[in-house]
mmCIF file of C-alpha atoms and ligand atoms in Angstrom:
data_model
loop_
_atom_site.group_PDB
_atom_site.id
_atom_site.type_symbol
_atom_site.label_atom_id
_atom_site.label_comp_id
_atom_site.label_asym_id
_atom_site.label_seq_id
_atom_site.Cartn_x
_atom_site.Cartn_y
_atom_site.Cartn_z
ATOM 1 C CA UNK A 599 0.000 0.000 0.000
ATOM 2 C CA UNK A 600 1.176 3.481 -0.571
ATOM 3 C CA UNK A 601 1.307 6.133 2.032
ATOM 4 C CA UNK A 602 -2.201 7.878 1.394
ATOM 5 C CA UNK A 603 -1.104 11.282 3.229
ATOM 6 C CA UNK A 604 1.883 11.037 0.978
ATOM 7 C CA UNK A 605 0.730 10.426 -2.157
ATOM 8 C CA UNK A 606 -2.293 13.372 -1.599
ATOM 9 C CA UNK A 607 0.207 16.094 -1.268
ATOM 10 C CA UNK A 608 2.209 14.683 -3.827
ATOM 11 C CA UNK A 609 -0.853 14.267 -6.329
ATOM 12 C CA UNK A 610 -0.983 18.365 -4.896
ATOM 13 C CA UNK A 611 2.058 19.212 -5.918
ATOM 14 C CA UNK A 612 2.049 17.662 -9.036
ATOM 15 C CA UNK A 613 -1.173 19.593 -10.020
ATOM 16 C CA UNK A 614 -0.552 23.100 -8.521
ATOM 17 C CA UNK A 615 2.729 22.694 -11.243
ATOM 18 C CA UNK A 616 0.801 21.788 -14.240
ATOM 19 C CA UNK A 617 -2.092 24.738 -13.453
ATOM 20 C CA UNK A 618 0.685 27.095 -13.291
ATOM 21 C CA UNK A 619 2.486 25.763 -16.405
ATOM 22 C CA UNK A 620 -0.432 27.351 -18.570
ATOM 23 C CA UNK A 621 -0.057 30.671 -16.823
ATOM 24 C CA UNK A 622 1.064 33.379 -19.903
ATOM 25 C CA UNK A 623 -0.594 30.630 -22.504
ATOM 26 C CA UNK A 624 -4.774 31.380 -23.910
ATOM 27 C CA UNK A 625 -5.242 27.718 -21.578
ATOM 28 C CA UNK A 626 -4.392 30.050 -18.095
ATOM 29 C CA UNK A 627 -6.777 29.581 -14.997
ATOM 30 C CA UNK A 628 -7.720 32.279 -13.057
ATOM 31 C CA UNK A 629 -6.579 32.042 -9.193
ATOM 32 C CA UNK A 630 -10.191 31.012 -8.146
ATOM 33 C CA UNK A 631 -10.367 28.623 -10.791
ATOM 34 C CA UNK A 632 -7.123 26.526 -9.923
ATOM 35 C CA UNK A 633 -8.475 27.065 -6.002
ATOM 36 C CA UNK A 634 -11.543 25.205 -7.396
ATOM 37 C CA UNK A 635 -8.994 22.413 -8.457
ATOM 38 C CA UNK A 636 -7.573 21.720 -5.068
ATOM 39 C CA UNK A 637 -11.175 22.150 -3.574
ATOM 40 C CA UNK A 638 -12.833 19.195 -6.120
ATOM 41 C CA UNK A 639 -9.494 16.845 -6.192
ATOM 42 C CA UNK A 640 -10.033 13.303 -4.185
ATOM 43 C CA UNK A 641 -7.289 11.200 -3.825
ATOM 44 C CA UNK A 642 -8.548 7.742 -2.891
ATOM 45 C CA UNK A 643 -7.106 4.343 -2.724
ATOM 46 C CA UNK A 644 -9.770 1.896 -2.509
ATOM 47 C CA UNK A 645 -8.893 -1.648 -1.150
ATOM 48 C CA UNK A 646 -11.757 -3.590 -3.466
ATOM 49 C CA UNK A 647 -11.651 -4.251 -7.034
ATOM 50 C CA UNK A 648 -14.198 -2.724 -9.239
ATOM 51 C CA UNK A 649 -15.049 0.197 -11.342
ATOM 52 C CA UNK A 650 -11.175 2.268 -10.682
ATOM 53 C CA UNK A 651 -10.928 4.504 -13.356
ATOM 54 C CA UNK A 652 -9.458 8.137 -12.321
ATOM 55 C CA UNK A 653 -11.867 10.916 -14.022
ATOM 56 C CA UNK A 654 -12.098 14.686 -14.093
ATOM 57 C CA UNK A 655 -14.642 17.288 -14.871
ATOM 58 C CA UNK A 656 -15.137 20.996 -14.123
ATOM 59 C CA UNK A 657 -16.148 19.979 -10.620
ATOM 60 C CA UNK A 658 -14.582 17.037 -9.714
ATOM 61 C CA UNK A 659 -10.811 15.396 -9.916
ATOM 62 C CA UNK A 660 -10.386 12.140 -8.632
ATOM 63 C CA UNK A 661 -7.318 10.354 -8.688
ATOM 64 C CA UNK A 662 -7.468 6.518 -7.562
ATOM 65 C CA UNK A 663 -4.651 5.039 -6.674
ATOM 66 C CA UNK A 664 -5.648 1.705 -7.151
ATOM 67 C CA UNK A 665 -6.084 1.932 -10.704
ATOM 68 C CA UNK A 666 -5.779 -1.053 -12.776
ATOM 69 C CA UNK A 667 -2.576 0.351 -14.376
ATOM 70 C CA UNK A 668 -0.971 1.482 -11.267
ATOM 71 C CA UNK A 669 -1.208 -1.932 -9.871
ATOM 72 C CA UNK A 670 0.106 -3.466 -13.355
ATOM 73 C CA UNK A 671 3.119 -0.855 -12.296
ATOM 74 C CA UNK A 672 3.688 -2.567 -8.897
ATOM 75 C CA UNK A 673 3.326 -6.088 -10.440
ATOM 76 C CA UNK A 674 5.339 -5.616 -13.090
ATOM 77 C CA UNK A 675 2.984 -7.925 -15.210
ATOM 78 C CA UNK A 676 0.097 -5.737 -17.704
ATOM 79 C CA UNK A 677 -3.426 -7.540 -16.928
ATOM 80 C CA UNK A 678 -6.454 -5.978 -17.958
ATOM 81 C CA UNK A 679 -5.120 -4.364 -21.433
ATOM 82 C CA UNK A 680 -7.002 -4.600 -24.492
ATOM 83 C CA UNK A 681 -5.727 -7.208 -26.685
ATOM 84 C CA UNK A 682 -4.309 -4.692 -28.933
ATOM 85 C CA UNK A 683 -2.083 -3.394 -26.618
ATOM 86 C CA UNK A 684 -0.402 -6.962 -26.001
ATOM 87 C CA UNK A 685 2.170 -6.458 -28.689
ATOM 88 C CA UNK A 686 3.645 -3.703 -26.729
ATOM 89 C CA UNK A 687 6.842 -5.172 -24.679
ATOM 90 C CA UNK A 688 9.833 -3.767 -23.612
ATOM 91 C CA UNK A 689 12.129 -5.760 -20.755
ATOM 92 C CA UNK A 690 11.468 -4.654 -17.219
ATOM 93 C CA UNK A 691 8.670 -2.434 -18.618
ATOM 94 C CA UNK A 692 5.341 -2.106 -18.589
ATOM 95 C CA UNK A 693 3.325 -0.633 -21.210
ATOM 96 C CA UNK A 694 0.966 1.994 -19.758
ATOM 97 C CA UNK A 695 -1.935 2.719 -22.658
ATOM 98 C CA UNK A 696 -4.255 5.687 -23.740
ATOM 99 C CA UNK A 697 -7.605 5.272 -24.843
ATOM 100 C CA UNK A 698 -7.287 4.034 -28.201
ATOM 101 C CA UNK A 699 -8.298 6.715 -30.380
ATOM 102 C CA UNK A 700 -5.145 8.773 -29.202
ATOM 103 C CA UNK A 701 -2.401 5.669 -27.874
ATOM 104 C CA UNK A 702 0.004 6.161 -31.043
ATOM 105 C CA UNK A 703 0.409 9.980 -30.200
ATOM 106 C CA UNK A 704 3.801 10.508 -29.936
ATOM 107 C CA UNK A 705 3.444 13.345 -27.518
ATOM 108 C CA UNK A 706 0.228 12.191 -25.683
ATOM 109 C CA UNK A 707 -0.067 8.652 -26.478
ATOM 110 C CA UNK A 708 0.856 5.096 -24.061
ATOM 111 C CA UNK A 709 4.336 4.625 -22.920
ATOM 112 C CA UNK A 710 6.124 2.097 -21.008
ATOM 113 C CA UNK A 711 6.825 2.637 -17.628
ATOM 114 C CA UNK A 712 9.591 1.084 -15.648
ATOM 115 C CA UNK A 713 8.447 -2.022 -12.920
ATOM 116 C CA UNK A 714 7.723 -0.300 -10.044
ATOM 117 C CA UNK A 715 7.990 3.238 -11.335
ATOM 118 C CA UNK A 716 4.409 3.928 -9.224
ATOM 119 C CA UNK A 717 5.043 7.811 -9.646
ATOM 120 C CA UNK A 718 5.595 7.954 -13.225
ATOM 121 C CA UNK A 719 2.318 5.884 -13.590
ATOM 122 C CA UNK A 720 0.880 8.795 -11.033
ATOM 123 C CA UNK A 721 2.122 11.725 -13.295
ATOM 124 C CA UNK A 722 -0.112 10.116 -16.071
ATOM 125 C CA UNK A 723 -2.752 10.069 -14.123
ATOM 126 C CA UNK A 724 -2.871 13.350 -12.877
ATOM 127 C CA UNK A 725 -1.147 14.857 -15.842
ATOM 128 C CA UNK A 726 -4.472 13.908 -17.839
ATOM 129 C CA UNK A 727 -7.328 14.521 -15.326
ATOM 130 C CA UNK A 728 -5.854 17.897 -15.016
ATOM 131 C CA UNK A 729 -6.431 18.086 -18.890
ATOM 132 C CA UNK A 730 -9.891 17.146 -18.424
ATOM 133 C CA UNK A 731 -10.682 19.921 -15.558
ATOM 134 C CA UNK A 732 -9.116 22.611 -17.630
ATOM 135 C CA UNK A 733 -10.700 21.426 -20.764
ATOM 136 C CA UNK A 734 -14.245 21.253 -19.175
ATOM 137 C CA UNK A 735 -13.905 24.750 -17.050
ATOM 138 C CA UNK A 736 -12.795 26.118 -20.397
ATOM 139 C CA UNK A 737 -15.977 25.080 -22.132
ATOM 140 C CA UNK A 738 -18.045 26.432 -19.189
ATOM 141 C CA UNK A 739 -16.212 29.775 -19.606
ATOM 142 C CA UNK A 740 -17.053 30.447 -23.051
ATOM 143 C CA UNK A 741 -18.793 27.027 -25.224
ATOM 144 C CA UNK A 742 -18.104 29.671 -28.363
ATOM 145 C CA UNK A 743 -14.338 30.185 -28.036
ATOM 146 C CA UNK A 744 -13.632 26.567 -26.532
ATOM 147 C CA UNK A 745 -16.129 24.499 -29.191
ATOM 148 C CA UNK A 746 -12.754 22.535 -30.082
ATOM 149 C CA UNK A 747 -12.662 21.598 -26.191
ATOM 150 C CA UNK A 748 -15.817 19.452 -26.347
ATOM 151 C CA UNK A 749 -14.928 16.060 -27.426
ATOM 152 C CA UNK A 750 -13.908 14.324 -23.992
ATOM 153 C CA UNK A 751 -10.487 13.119 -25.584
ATOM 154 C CA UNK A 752 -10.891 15.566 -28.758
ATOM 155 C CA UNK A 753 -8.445 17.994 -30.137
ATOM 156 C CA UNK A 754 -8.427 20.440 -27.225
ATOM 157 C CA UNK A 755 -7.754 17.658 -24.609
ATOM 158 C CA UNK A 756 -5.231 16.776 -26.685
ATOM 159 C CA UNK A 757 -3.644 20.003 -26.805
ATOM 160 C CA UNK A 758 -3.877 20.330 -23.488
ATOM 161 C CA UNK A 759 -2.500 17.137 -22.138
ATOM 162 C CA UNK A 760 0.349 17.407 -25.181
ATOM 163 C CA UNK A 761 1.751 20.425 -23.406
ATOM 164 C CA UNK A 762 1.761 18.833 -19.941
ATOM 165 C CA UNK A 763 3.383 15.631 -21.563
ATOM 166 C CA UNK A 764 5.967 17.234 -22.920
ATOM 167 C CA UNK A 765 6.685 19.829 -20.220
ATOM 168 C CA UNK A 766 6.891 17.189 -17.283
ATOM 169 C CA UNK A 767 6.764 14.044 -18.339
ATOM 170 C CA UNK A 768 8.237 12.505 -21.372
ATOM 171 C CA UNK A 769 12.022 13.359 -21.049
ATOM 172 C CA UNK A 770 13.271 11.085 -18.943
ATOM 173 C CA UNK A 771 15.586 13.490 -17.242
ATOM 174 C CA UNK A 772 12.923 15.890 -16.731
ATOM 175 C CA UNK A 773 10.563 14.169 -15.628
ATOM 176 C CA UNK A 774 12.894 12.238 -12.713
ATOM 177 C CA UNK A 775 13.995 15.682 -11.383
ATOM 178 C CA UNK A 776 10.202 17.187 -11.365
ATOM 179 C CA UNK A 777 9.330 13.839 -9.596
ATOM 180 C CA UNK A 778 11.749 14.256 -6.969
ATOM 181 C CA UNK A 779 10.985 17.879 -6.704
ATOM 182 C CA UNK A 780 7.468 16.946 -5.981
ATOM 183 C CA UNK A 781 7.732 14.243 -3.398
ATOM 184 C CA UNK A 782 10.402 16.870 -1.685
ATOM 185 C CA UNK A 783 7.620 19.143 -1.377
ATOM 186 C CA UNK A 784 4.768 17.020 -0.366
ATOM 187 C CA UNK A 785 7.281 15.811 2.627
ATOM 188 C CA UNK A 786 7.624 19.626 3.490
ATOM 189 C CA UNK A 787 4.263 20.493 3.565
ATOM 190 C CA UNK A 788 3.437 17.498 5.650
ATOM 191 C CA UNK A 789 6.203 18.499 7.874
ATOM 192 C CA UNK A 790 4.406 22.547 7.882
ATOM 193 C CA UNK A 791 0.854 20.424 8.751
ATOM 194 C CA UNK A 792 2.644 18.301 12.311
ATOM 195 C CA UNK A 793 3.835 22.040 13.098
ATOM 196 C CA UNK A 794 0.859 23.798 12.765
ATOM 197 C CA UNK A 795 -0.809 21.206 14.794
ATOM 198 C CA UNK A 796 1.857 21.260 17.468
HETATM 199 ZN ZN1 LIG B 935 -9.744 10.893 -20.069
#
């Protein structure tokens, strides 16, 4: 089992990043708006098998750590793919996939992830429900200006979760580094929460 606490203000840190990473860009949220992410995100772990998926909308952003493909991560071993996806093999890997429509993107599509690699498998995760929320508070802003953003995986997702991909993700280098960065910080602000309590 993963540390719960941990892995919340990890999944926090991660996120408050990729908001910011659009500041400047036409895809920036306004201060209440990324608020409005931390104050819809759930971070849950559920013990039971069943429905796991992680899913995002303007008002919700749930992140399960017991997703299917988190827990091929920890195996090492892919069960539950779609037989299409069995041809993908790399030693000591294990090939995380998209939905299909998108998997062969090179920027945005499935990658393999090493055994045991449970953040990089996280980053995905949160890297694309993040997508979804600013996609879908987008939309609610203005369904004019953001009619490209309505397709749930569509061109505007895309976008979207391209940019994240690329700017924390898949470099190897980079993505190690913003990894450690973020589990540095989620021990510090645990550390700031025993304080205040003290
Ligand atoms: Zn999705």
């Amino acid at each position: 089992m993963l540390d719960l606490k941990h892995q919340t203000a990890f999944v926090k840190q991660i996120m408050q990043a990729a908001l910011d990473s659009f500041d400047g860009t036409p895809y920036q949220m306004s201060r209440k708006q990324k608020q409005h992410a931390f104050d819809v995100l759930v971070v849950k772990q559920p013990k039971t098998d069943g429905p796991n998926c992680s899913r995002a909308g303007r008002n919700a952003i749930r992140i399960n750590l017991s997703y299917w493909q988190i827990k091929n991560v920890i195996h090492g071993k892919v069960w539950g793919a779609h037989k299409c996806f069995h041809d993908k093999q790399l030693d000591g890997h294990v090939y995380w996939n998209e939905y299909r429509s998108f998997d062969a993107d090179p920027r945005c599509g499935g990658m393999f992830i090493k055994n045991g690699d449970v953040d990089h498998g996280n980053l995905i995760q949160v890297l694309h429900e993040v997508s979804h929320f600013i996609q879908k508070t987008l939309l609610h802003e203005d369904r004019g200006r953001w009619r490209h953003m309505r397709r749930p995986h569509g061109d505007g997702f895309r976008t979207l979760y391209s940019m994240l991909r690329d700017r924390f993700c898949n470099d190897p280098a980079v993505r190690a580094e913003f990894l450690e960065e973020c589990n540095m910080l989620a021990m510090l602000s645990q550390l700031d929460d025993v304080q205040l309590c003290a």
